[in-house]
Each structure stands twice: as C-alpha cells, then as structure tokens.
Amino acid sequence: MIKLFFLLLCAHAIGDFALQTDTMARSKNRHATPPKTYDPLIHGKLQATWFYYLSTHALCNGFMVYFVTNNFCIGMLETLSHWLIDFAKGENLHKNIHLDQFLHLVTKIIWLILIYYL
C-alpha cells in the first residue's frame, strides 16, 4: 500500500506540476485574466476556452492515476474530483495552495481505501 501511495503522489506531482503549463494554470480559471502569451485569434475568447483547459488538466491527472492503479473507475473518479477541486479554486471557494494540495492528497488516500478495502 505504501508503494502505491508513493506512486500516486509521484503521478500527482507530474500531472499537477510538471505537465501543467503556465497558460493552462491560468486559463483553466474562468475568471482569470489572459496570460501575456494568450492570443485571442489563436485561442478564441478565454471565457469560451476555460472549460477545455480545466478538463484537459483533470484528464491528464485522471490518466496518471489510471496508469498507476490500472483501475479505470479510480482514474475516472480522479478526473472528476480533480476537476471539481480546481474549479472550486477558480471560484475562490479555496485560494490557498496548501488547502488545494491537501484536498488532492485526500483523494489519493480515498483511492487507496477503495482499492484495498472494497
């Protein structure tokens, strides 16, 4: 169980930090101002594309969890929970990075419980 928890944390670090570009980090928030590199002619209006950025980011994290656990349902649950946690952050329901990462950590613990005890 410790090995799987370690792998889930590594997958989270890759998905939530290494693979998340600055453009994605800003553009997944529907209330954000566009980054300096944002070109409306290429990307369209920010308000129309935030959903794609947020969903793509959540899917990347869900895939990482699926890859580690080899469990499709857990991967889908990760995608949904990651989307909701990051959406809530964009809505200012929580703004603290520590709370954000704590919530993501809690989901990893829930996945371990589901895998080992159900």
Backbone as ProteinMPNN parsed JSONL, in Angstrom:
{"seq_chain_A": "MIKLFFLLLCAHAIGDFALQTDTMARSKNRHATPPKTYDPLIHGKLQATWFYYLSTHALCNGFMVYFVTNNFCIGMLETLSHWLIDFAKGENLHKNIHLDQFLHLVTKIIWLILIYYL", "coords_chain_A": {"N_chain_A": [[0.83, -1.186, 0.0], [2.008, 1.235, 0.708], [3.815, 1.583, -1.354], [2.074, 1.974, -3.556], [0.82, 4.333, -2.713], [3.005, 6.087, -2.751], [3.548, 6.041, -5.532], [1.172, 7.181, -6.492], [1.434, 9.746, -5.412], [3.702, 10.604, -6.803], [2.676, 10.527, -9.415], [0.772, 12.511, -9.139], [2.414, 14.748, -8.676], [3.678, 14.923, -11.155], [1.458, 15.284, -12.903], [0.123, 17.548, -11.808], [2.01, 19.51, -11.559], [4.498, 19.25, -13.182], [3.479, 18.732, -15.804], [1.677, 20.782, -16.128], [1.3, 23.675, -17.771], [2.084, 27.227, -17.665], [0.2, 28.682, -19.093], [-1.953, 26.868, -19.096], [-2.437, 26.678, -16.342], [-3.347, 29.244, -15.734], [-5.441, 29.636, -17.582], [-7.384, 27.733, -17.036], [-9.071, 28.721, -15.201], [-12.104, 30.264, -15.107], [-12.449, 32.905, -14.514], [-10.095, 34.217, -14.815], [-7.556, 36.554, -15.869], [-6.237, 36.815, -19.142], [-3.103, 35.156, -19.919], [0.12, 36.65, -20.753], [1.04, 35.524, -23.09], [-1.214, 34.833, -24.409], [-3.211, 34.578, -27.216], [-5.968, 35.805, -28.662], [-6.817, 35.399, -31.289], [-5.825, 32.935, -31.94], [-6.523, 31.243, -29.79], [-9.171, 31.88, -29.196], [-11.915, 33.38, -27.336], [-11.173, 33.756, -23.897], [-13.104, 33.143, -21.974], [-14.581, 31.267, -23.295], [-12.934, 29.112, -23.535], [-11.942, 28.151, -21.114], [-13.09, 25.866, -20.005], [-12.102, 23.786, -21.565], [-9.36, 23.86, -20.979], [-9.373, 23.347, -18.195], [-10.639, 20.839, -18.153], [-8.88, 19.29, -19.708], [-6.6, 19.365, -18.1], [-7.586, 18.03, -15.811], [-8.168, 15.546, -16.97], [-5.579, 14.701, -17.668], [-4.498, 14.286, -15.111], [-6.271, 12.319, -14.209], [-5.653, 10.278, -16.011], [-3.029, 9.732, -15.229], [-3.446, 8.643, -12.69], [-4.983, 6.42, -13.39], [-3.035, 5.062, -14.906], [-1.175, 4.391, -12.92], [-2.71, 2.87, -11.096], [-4.06, 1.059, -12.653], [-6.79, 0.962, -12.819], [-9.757, 1.671, -14.127], [-12.133, 2.913, -13.135], [-11.216, 4.265, -10.836], [-9.46, 6.032, -12.063], [-11.305, 7.583, -13.494], [-12.754, 8.667, -11.345], [-10.72, 10.196, -10.214], [-10.322, 12.062, -12.271], [-12.803, 13.439, -12.223], [-12.863, 14.383, -9.514], [-10.531, 15.931, -9.436], [-11.145, 17.868, -11.315], [-13.33, 19.125, -10.056], [-12.16, 20.096, -7.653], [-10.238, 21.894, -8.645], [-11.897, 23.601, -10.1], [-13.405, 24.694, -8.012], [-11.375, 26.117, -6.767], [-10.921, 28.078, -8.701], [-13.289, 29.436, -8.451], [-12.93, 30.785, -6.159], [-13.54, 29.442, -3.815], [-11.725, 28.149, -2.362], [-8.497, 29.349, -1.941], [-5.984, 28.956, -1.163], [-2.913, 27.409, -1.755], [-1.987, 25.337, -0.21], [-4.279, 24.192, 0.937], [-5.517, 23.382, -1.425], [-3.689, 21.434, -2.39], [-3.802, 19.691, -0.231], [-6.457, 18.753, -0.426], [-6.259, 17.351, -2.849], [-4.452, 15.403, -2.014], [-5.992, 14.049, -0.109], [-7.84, 12.834, -1.801], [-6.205, 10.915, -2.993], [-5.711, 9.229, -0.855], [-8.285, 8.297, -0.425], [-8.607, 6.829, -2.805], [-6.769, 4.782, -2.334], [-7.986, 3.495, -0.152], [-10.376, 2.634, -1.369], [-9.328, 0.85, -3.288], [-7.963, -1.089, -1.735], [-9.762, -1.951, 0.256], [-12.317, -2.373, -0.698]], "CA_chain_A": [[0.0, 0.0, 0.0], [2.899, 2.389, 0.746], [4.352, 1.749, -2.713], [1.033, 2.569, -4.396], [0.647, 5.72, -2.278], [4.153, 6.806, -3.297], [3.343, 6.185, -6.972], [0.091, 8.155, -6.685], [1.992, 11.078, -5.137], [4.571, 10.935, -7.943], [1.789, 10.818, -10.544], [0.176, 13.822, -8.874], [3.451, 15.761, -8.896], [3.866, 15.045, -12.606], [0.252, 15.834, -13.521], [-0.315, 18.843, -11.284], [3.089, 20.492, -11.622], [5.394, 19.139, -14.336], [2.752, 18.805, -17.076], [0.782, 21.94, -16.176], [1.97, 24.882, -18.241], [1.58, 28.475, -17.109], [-1.033, 29.008, -19.822], [-3.02, 26.006, -18.602], [-2.722, 27.035, -14.95], [-4.147, 30.479, -15.724], [-6.612, 29.585, -18.46], [-8.41, 26.804, -16.54], [-9.928, 29.503, -14.319], [-12.989, 31.041, -15.977], [-12.419, 34.316, -14.119], [-8.718, 34.706, -14.903], [-7.145, 37.421, -16.973], [-5.401, 36.027, -20.048], [-1.658, 35.307, -19.773], [0.744, 37.52, -21.751], [1.221, 34.781, -24.344], [-2.538, 34.467, -24.907], [-3.579, 35.225, -28.48], [-7.381, 35.503, -28.907], [-7.025, 34.923, -32.658], [-5.489, 31.51, -31.962], [-7.205, 30.506, -28.727], [-10.558, 32.285, -29.003], [-12.146, 34.104, -26.088], [-10.792, 32.984, -22.718], [-14.301, 32.642, -21.308], [-15.102, 30.126, -24.047], [-11.977, 28.003, -23.567], [-11.523, 27.72, -19.777], [-13.583, 24.509, -19.779], [-11.175, 22.861, -22.228], [-8.111, 23.823, -20.214], [-9.623, 22.663, -16.928], [-10.942, 19.434, -18.427], [-7.651, 18.643, -20.154], [-5.758, 19.203, -16.917], [-8.177, 16.97, -14.995], [-7.975, 14.282, -17.692], [-4.165, 14.304, -17.514], [-4.347, 13.736, -13.764], [-7.015, 11.067, -14.17], [-4.877, 9.277, -16.733], [-1.878, 9.361, -14.399], [-3.942, 7.744, -11.642], [-5.317, 5.156, -14.065], [-1.777, 4.426, -15.275], [-0.56, 3.851, -11.705], [-3.569, 1.884, -10.424], [-4.653, 0.159, -13.648], [-8.198, 0.868, -12.448], [-10.467, 2.68, -14.903], [-13.071, 3.663, -12.284], [-10.437, 5.177, -9.997], [-8.998, 7.084, -12.974], [-12.444, 8.471, -13.757], [-13.016, 9.403, -10.109], [-9.675, 11.214, -10.096], [-10.623, 13.117, -13.238], [-13.925, 14.22, -11.7], [-12.512, 15.094, -8.279], [-9.537, 16.952, -9.748], [-11.88, 18.937, -11.993], [-14.139, 19.852, -9.065], [-11.275, 20.815, -6.73], [-9.645, 23.033, -9.342], [-12.985, 24.529, -10.408], [-13.693, 25.399, -6.759], [-10.298, 27.089, -6.569], [-11.193, 29.18, -9.62], [-14.458, 30.164, -7.951], [-12.499, 31.366, -4.887], [-14.043, 28.702, -2.662], [-10.472, 27.997, -1.626], [-7.462, 30.031, -2.724], [-4.71, 28.583, -0.579], [-2.306, 26.265, -2.439], [-1.848, 24.247, 0.752], [-5.584, 23.53, 1.001], [-5.703, 22.741, -2.724], [-2.884, 20.214, -2.43], [-4.338, 18.791, 0.795], [-7.645, 18.113, -0.988], [-5.787, 16.36, -3.816], [-3.857, 14.321, -1.229], [-7.101, 13.284, 0.471], [-8.409, 11.956, -2.835], [-5.301, 9.766, -3.176], [-5.962, 8.327, 0.281], [-9.579, 7.652, -0.705], [-8.384, 5.809, -3.846], [-6.122, 3.638, -1.669], [-9.016, 2.796, 0.638], [-11.259, 1.936, -2.313], [-8.6, -0.25, -3.927], [-7.573, -2.134, -0.793], [-10.775, -2.404, 1.199], [-13.615, -2.648, -1.341]], "C_chain_A": [[0.88, 1.258, 0.0], [3.484, 2.653, -0.638], [3.318, 2.42, -3.617], [0.79, 4.029, -4.011], [1.78, 6.591, -2.825], [3.973, 7.054, -4.794], [2.227, 7.177, -7.286], [0.579, 9.581, -6.423], [2.904, 11.523, -6.278], [3.725, 11.3, -9.163], [1.143, 12.188, -10.37], [1.193, 14.937, -9.128], [3.679, 15.99, -10.383], [2.661, 15.745, -13.234], [-0.095, 17.241, -13.082], [0.758, 19.915, -11.373], [3.884, 20.394, -12.926], [4.668, 19.314, -15.669], [1.867, 20.045, -17.217], [1.568, 23.187, -16.574], [1.375, 26.109, -17.56], [0.269, 28.876, -17.778], [-2.193, 28.165, -19.309], [-3.415, 26.402, -17.176], [-3.597, 28.28, -14.862], [-5.485, 30.297, -16.445], [-7.686, 28.613, -17.994], [-9.375, 27.484, -15.568], [-10.799, 30.414, -15.18], [-13.009, 32.528, -15.649], [-11.05, 34.955, -14.319], [-8.533, 35.699, -16.046], [-6.205, 36.605, -17.854], [-3.91, 36.226, -19.772], [-1.096, 36.158, -20.907], [0.866, 36.829, -23.106], [-0.103, 34.415, -24.997], [-2.877, 35.267, -26.162], [-5.027, 34.871, -28.805], [-7.655, 35.005, -30.322], [-6.74, 33.428, -32.775], [-6.375, 30.726, -30.998], [-8.687, 30.815, -28.593], [-10.699, 33.052, -27.698], [-11.825, 33.203, -24.906], [-12.021, 32.383, -22.041], [-14.863, 31.409, -22.013], [-14.18, 28.919, -23.973], [-11.571, 27.489, -22.199], [-11.916, 26.272, -19.525], [-12.643, 23.477, -20.394], [-9.875, 22.727, -21.446], [-8.293, 23.049, -18.904], [-9.86, 21.175, -17.154], [-9.705, 18.67, -18.878], [-6.719, 18.39, -18.98], [-6.289, 18.062, -16.032], [-8.005, 15.603, -15.655], [-6.533, 13.789, -17.594], [-3.936, 13.673, -16.145], [-5.099, 12.421, -13.614], [-6.271, 9.952, -14.88], [-3.688, 8.81, -15.906], [-2.303, 8.388, -13.301], [-4.338, 6.4, -12.244], [-4.043, 4.379, -14.394], [-1.128, 3.737, -14.07], [-1.391, 2.716, -11.116], [-4.088, 0.794, -11.356], [-6.137, -0.083, -13.339], [-8.942, 2.02, -13.127], [-11.394, 3.538, -14.036], [-12.342, 4.664, -11.393], [-9.895, 6.33, -10.847], [-10.099, 8.077, -13.282], [-12.799, 9.303, -12.52], [-11.976, 10.498, -9.886], [-9.944, 12.373, -11.039], [-11.724, 14.028, -12.7], [-13.526, 15.021, -10.465], [-11.489, 16.2, -8.55], [-10.21, 18.15, -10.423], [-12.628, 19.781, -10.968], [-13.274, 20.67, -8.106], [-10.695, 22.049, -7.407], [-10.7, 24.056, -9.772], [-13.321, 25.358, -9.165], [-12.623, 26.443, -6.461], [-10.512, 28.305, -7.464], [-12.375, 30.032, -9.196], [-14.185, 30.823, -6.603], [-13.132, 30.695, -3.672], [-12.883, 28.259, -1.773], [-9.376, 28.582, -2.507], [-6.063, 29.604, -2.288], [-4.152, 27.342, -1.263], [-2.173, 25.067, -1.498], [-3.167, 23.474, 0.887], [-5.857, 22.775, -0.293], [-4.948, 21.408, -2.778], [-3.344, 19.209, -1.378], [-5.562, 18.046, 0.262], [-7.259, 17.046, -2.022], [-5.166, 15.163, -3.102], [-4.938, 13.432, -0.618], [-7.717, 12.356, -0.574], [-7.525, 10.739, -3.06], [-5.49, 8.75, -2.057], [-7.285, 7.596, 0.08], [-9.405, 6.57, -1.769], [-7.719, 4.578, -3.241], [-7.137, 2.816, -0.878], [-9.94, 2.009, -0.279], [-10.58, 0.72, -2.924], [-8.361, -1.389, -2.957], [-8.698, -2.71, 0.055], [-12.15, -2.674, 0.571], [-13.475, -3.629, -2.471]], "O_chain_A": [[0.531, 2.247, -0.644], [3.633, 3.805, -1.046], [3.656, 3.338, -4.365], [0.577, 4.871, -4.883], [1.541, 7.699, -3.305], [4.22, 8.161, -5.271], [2.331, 7.936, -8.25], [0.188, 10.513, -7.125], [2.881, 12.689, -6.673], [4.024, 12.268, -9.862], [0.985, 12.935, -11.336], [0.859, 15.956, -9.732], [3.853, 17.128, -10.82], [2.823, 16.689, -14.006], [-0.559, 18.046, -13.89], [0.455, 21.104, -11.273], [3.936, 21.358, -13.69], [5.185, 19.975, -16.57], [1.364, 20.326, -18.304], [2.394, 23.687, -15.811], [0.304, 26.042, -16.957], [-0.657, 29.35, -17.118], [-3.294, 28.679, -19.107], [-4.601, 26.453, -16.851], [-4.486, 28.36, -14.014], [-6.525, 30.752, -15.97], [-8.805, 28.656, -18.506], [-10.375, 26.892, -15.162], [-10.274, 31.253, -15.911], [-13.533, 33.325, -16.426], [-10.875, 36.134, -14.013], [-9.255, 35.678, -17.043], [-5.449, 35.78, -17.342], [-3.487, 37.331, -19.432], [-1.77, 36.364, -21.917], [0.801, 37.481, -24.148], [-0.115, 33.753, -26.035], [-2.829, 36.497, -26.153], [-5.296, 33.734, -29.192], [-8.617, 34.269, -30.541], [-7.336, 32.738, -33.601], [-6.91, 29.674, -31.348], [-9.401, 30.066, -27.926], [-9.704, 33.338, -27.032], [-12.167, 32.021, -24.912], [-11.983, 31.24, -21.586], [-15.548, 30.598, -21.391], [-14.594, 27.81, -24.313], [-10.9, 26.459, -22.124], [-11.162, 25.526, -18.901], [-12.414, 22.417, -19.811], [-9.352, 21.627, -21.271], [-7.471, 22.204, -18.552], [-9.332, 20.344, -16.416], [-9.502, 17.525, -18.473], [-6.118, 17.32, -18.879], [-5.514, 17.229, -15.562], [-7.727, 14.615, -14.976], [-6.295, 12.59, -17.453], [-3.263, 12.648, -16.031], [-4.61, 11.502, -12.956], [-6.254, 8.813, -14.413], [-3.375, 7.619, -15.885], [-1.596, 7.42, -13.018], [-4.054, 5.354, -11.662], [-3.984, 3.168, -14.181], [-0.598, 2.633, -14.191], [-0.837, 1.707, -10.681], [-4.507, -0.27, -10.901], [-6.666, -1.172, -13.562], [-8.783, 3.184, -12.758], [-11.431, 4.759, -14.192], [-12.806, 5.79, -11.217], [-9.874, 7.476, -10.397], [-9.855, 9.283, -13.327], [-13.106, 10.49, -12.628], [-12.305, 11.592, -9.426], [-9.81, 13.535, -10.655], [-11.588, 15.251, -12.722], [-13.821, 16.213, -10.38], [-11.569, 17.28, -7.964], [-9.882, 19.301, -10.134], [-12.567, 21.01, -11.007], [-13.613, 21.808, -7.782], [-10.661, 23.128, -6.814], [-10.419, 25.255, -9.803], [-13.499, 26.573, -9.252], [-12.927, 27.526, -5.961], [-10.307, 29.439, -7.029], [-12.454, 31.212, -9.539], [-15.098, 31.358, -5.974], [-13.248, 31.313, -2.613], [-13.056, 28.026, -0.577], [-9.348, 28.321, -3.71], [-5.08, 29.87, -2.98], [-4.84, 26.324, -1.346], [-2.237, 23.918, -1.937], [-3.166, 22.244, 0.944], [-6.37, 21.656, -0.265], [-5.509, 20.383, -3.166], [-3.282, 18.001, -1.609], [-5.692, 16.84, 0.473], [-7.858, 15.971, -2.065], [-5.337, 14.026, -3.542], [-4.813, 12.208, -0.613], [-8.073, 11.22, -0.264], [-8.033, 9.642, -3.293], [-5.434, 7.544, -2.294], [-7.391, 6.407, 0.383], [-9.996, 5.497, -1.649], [-8.067, 3.452, -3.594], [-7.134, 1.586, -0.937], [-10.254, 0.851, -0.004], [-11.203, -0.333, -3.059], [-8.539, -2.551, -3.322], [-8.597, -3.843, 0.526], [-13.052, -3.159, 1.255], [-14.465, -3.97, -3.118]]}, "name": "protein", "num_of_chains": 1, "seq": "MIKLFFLLLCAHAIGDFALQTDTMARSKNRHATPPKTYDPLIHGKLQATWFYYLSTHALCNGFMVYFVTNNFCIGMLETLSHWLIDFAKGENLHKNIHLDQFLHLVTKIIWLILIYYL"}
